[in-house]
Short mmCIF file of C-alpha atoms in Angstrom, two decimals:
data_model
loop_
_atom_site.label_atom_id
_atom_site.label_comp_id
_atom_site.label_asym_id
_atom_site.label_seq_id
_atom_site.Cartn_x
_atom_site.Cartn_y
_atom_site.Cartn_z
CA UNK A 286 0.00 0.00 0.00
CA UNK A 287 1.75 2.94 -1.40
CA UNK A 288 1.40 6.00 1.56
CA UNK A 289 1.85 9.62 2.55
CA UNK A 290 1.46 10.45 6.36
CA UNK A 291 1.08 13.98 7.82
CA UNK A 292 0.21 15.10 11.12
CA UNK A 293 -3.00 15.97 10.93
CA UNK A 294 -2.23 18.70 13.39
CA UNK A 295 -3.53 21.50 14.41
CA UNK A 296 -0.26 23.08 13.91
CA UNK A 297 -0.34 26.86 15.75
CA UNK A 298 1.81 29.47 14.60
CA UNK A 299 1.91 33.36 15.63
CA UNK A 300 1.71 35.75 12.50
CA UNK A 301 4.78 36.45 10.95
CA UNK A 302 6.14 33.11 12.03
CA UNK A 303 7.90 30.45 10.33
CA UNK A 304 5.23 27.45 10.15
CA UNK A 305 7.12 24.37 9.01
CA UNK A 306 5.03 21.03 7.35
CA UNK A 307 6.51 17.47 7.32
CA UNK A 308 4.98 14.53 5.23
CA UNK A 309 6.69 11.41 4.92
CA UNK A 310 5.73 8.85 1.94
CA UNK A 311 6.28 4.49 1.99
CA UNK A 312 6.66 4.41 -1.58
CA UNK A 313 10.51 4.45 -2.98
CA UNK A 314 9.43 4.66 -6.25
CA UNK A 315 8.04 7.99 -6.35
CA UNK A 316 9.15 10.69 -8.10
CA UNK A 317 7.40 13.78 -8.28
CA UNK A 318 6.00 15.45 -5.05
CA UNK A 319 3.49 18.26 -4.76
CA UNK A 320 2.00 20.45 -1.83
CA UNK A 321 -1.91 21.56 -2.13
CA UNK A 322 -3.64 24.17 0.04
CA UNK A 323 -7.55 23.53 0.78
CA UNK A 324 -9.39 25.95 3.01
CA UNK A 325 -12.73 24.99 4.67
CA UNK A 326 -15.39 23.79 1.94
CA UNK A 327 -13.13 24.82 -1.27
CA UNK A 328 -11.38 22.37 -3.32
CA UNK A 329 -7.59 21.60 -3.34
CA UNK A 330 -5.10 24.39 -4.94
CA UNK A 331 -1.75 23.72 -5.77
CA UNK A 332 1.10 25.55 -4.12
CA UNK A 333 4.24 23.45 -5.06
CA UNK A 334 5.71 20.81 -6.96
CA UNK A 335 8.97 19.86 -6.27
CA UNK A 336 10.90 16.83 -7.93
CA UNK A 337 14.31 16.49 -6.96
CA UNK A 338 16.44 17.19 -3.76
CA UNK A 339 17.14 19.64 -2.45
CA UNK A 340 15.00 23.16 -1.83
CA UNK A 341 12.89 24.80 -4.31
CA UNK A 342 11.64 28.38 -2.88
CA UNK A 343 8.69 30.23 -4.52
CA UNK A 344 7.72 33.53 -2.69
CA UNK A 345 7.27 32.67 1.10
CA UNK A 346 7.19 29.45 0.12
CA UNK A 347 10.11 26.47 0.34
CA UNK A 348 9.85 22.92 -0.34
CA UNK A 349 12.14 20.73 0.55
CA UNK A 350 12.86 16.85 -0.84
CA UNK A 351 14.96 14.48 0.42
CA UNK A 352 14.63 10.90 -1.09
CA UNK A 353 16.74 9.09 0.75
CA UNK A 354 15.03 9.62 3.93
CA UNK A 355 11.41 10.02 2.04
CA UNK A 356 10.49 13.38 3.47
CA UNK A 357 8.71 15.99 2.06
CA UNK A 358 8.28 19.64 3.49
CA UNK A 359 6.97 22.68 3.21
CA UNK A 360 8.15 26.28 4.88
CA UNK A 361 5.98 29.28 5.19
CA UNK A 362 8.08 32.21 6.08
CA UNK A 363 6.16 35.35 7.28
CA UNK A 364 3.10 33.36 8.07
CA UNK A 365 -0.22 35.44 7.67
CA UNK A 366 -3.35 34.51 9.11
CA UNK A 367 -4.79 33.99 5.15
CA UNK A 368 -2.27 30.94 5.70
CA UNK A 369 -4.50 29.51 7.71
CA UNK A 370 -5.60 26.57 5.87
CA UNK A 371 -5.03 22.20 5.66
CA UNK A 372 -2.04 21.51 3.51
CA UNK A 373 -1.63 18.45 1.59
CA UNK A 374 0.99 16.41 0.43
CA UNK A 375 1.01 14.15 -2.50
CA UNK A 376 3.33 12.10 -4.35
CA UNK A 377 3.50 10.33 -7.61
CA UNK A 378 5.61 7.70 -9.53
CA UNK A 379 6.85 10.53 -12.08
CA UNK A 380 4.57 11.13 -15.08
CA UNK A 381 3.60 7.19 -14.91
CA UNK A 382 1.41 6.72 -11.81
CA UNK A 383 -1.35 8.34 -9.58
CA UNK A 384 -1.32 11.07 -7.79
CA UNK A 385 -1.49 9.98 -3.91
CA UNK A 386 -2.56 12.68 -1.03
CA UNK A 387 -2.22 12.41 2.56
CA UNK A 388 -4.88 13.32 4.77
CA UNK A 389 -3.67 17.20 5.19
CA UNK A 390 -1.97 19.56 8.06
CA UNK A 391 -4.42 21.99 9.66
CA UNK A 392 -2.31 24.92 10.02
CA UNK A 393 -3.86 28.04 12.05
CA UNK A 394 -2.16 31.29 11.88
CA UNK A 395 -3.03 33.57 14.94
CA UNK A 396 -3.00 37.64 14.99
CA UNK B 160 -9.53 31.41 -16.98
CA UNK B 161 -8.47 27.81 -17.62
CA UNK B 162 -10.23 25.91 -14.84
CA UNK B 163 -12.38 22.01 -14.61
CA UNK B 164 -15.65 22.84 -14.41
CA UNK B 165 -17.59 20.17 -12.34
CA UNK B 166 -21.41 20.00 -12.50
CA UNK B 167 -23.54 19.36 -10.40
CA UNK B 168 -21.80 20.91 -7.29
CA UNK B 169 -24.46 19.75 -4.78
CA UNK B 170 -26.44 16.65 -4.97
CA UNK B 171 -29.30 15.34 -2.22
CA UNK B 172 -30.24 11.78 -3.80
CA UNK B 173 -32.35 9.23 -1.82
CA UNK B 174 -30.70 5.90 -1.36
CA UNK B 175 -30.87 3.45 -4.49
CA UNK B 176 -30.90 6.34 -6.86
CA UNK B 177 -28.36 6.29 -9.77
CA UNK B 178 -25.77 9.34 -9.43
CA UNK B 179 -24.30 10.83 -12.73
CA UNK B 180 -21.06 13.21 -11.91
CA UNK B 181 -19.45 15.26 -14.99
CA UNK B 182 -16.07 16.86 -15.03
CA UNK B 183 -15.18 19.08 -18.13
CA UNK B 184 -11.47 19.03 -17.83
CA UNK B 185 -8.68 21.95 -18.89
CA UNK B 186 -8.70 21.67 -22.72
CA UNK B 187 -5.16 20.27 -23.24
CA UNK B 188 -4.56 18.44 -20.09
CA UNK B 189 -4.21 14.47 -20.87
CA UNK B 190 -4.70 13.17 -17.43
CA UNK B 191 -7.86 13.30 -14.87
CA UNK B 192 -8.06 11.78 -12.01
CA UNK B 193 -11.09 11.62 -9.60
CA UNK B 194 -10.98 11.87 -6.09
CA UNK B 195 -13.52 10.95 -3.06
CA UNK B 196 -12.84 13.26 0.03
CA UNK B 197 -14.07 12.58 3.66
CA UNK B 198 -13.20 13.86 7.54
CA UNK B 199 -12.42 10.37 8.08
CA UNK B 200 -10.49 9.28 4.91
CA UNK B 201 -9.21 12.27 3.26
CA UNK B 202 -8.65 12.46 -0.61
CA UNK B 203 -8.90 8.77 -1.72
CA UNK B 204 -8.30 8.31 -5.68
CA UNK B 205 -10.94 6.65 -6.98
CA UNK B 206 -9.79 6.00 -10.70
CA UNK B 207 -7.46 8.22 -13.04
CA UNK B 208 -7.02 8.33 -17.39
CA UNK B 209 -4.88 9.16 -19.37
CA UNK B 210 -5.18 10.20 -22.83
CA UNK B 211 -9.13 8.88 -21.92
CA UNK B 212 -7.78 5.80 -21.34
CA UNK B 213 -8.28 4.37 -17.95
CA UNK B 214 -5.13 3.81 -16.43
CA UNK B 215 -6.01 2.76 -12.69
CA UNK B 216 -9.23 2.32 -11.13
CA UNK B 217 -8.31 0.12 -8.55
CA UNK B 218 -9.88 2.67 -5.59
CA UNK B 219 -13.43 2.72 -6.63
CA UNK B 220 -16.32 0.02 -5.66
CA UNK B 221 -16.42 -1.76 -8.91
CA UNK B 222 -19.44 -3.59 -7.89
CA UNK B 223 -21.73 0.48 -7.83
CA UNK B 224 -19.00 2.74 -9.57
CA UNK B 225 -17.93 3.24 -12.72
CA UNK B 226 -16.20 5.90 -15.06
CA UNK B 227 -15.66 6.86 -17.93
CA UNK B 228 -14.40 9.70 -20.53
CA UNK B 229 -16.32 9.33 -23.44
CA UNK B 230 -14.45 12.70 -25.15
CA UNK B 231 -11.19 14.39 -24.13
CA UNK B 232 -13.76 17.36 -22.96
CA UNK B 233 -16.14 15.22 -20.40
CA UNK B 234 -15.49 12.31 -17.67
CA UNK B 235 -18.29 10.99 -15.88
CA UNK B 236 -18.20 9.39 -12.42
CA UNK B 237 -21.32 7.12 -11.83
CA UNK B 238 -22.73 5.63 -8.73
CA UNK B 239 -25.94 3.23 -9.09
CA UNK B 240 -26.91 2.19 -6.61
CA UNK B 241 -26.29 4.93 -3.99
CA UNK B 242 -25.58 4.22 -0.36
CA UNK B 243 -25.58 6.57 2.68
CA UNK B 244 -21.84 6.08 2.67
CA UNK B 245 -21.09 7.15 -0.63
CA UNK B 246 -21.75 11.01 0.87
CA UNK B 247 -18.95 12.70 0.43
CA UNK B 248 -17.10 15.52 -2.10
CA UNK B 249 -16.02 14.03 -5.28
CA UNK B 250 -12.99 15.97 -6.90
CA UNK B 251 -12.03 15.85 -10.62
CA UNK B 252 -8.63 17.19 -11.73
CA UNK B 253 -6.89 17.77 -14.46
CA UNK B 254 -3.06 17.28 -15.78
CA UNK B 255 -0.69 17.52 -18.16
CA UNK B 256 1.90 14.61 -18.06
CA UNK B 257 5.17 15.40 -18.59
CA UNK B 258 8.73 14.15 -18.17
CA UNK B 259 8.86 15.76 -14.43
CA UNK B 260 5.37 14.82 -13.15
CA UNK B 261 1.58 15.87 -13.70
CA UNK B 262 0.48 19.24 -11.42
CA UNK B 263 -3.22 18.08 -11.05
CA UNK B 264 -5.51 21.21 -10.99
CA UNK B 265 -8.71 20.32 -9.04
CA UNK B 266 -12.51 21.43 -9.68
CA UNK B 267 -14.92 22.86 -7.25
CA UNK B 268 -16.40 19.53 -6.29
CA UNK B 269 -19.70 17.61 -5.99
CA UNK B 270 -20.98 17.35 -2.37
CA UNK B 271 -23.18 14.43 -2.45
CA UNK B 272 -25.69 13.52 0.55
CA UNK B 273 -27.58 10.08 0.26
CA UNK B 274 -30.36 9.59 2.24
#
């Protein structure tokens, strides 16, 4: 059973904070790894991709890959409370197999 | 505004009734996947195609589900018959396969209640 775990959280940061998001994944053979943002009763949006190791920054954002340990994260520097949000992980076998989520981070951002 | 465009986006249904979900995808994008979402379970893929071809639809109840793309500009998801569990949001997205990966781009979602 191919996996991605997260802690479903709630994670608590204070604005302007550095919130940090871990996800590890079961499944060697995956390539490709992506991080989704979903607030309350709207559909996924994607934030990241990221597909080799190492750090890949956009804006506030940073992912970070490391395949030999099979951990997946995301940074959010200056956290806002418009952060606040569940974050999802996913990971796929490259441009050959499904796209699998984990359950999602409940990040809350306070004033 | 590129986007999937998923109709209906609520459905009430009593139980037994047959369920007909559509999904217009990105024009372009070869790959859609559909997705079942609950508290309990999170996103669960149910089946995914590529090129309208389905490539893996090993997560969905084959015995009351079924999909299908019958044009590269409409996937259905079908449920007959409906159960009480079945309630949940049911995501399509949208890809374009490449060498790297496929960045799925999600649509607003049926929420479906069986009663």
């Amino acid at each position: 059973q191919k996996e991605v775990e997260q802690n479903s959280g709630p994670l608590s940061v204070p604005e302007g904070a550095i919130a940090s998001l871990n996800c590890t994944y079961s499944d060697r053979g995956s390539q490709s790894f992506f991080w989704y943002r979903q607030y309350s009763g709207k559909s996924p949006e994607l934030i990241m991709s990221i597909y080799s190791n190492g750090d890949k920054e956009d804006g506030r954002f940073t992912a970070q890959l490391n395949k030999a340990s099979q951990y997946v994260s995301l940074l959010i520097r200056d956290s806002q409370p418009s952060d606040s949000a569940t974050y999802l992980c996913a990971g796929a076998r490259g441009s050959q197999g499904n796209l699998i989520f984990g359950k999602g981070t409940k990040l809350s951002v306070k004033p | 505004d590129a986007r999937v465009t998923q109709t209906p986006r609520d459905k009430v249904t009593e139980m037994g009734q047959e369920v007909t979900m559509r999904c217009q995808p990105i024009l372009g994008h070869n790959t859609v996947f559909w997705y079942r979402q609950t508290m309990m379970q999170g996103l669960e893929l149910l089946a995914y195609f590529r090129n309208r071809a389905p490539l893996d639809d090993s997560g969905m109840p084959k015995d009351r589900f079924s999909a299908e793309m019958p044009d590269a500009t409409l996937a259905t998801l079908k449920i007959q018959p409906s159960e009480p569990r079945d309630s949940a949001v049911y995501f399509c997205a949208s890809g374009l396969v490449d060498t790297g990966g496929t960045e799925a781009f999600f649509g607003q979602g049926t929420r479906l209640t069986v009663v």
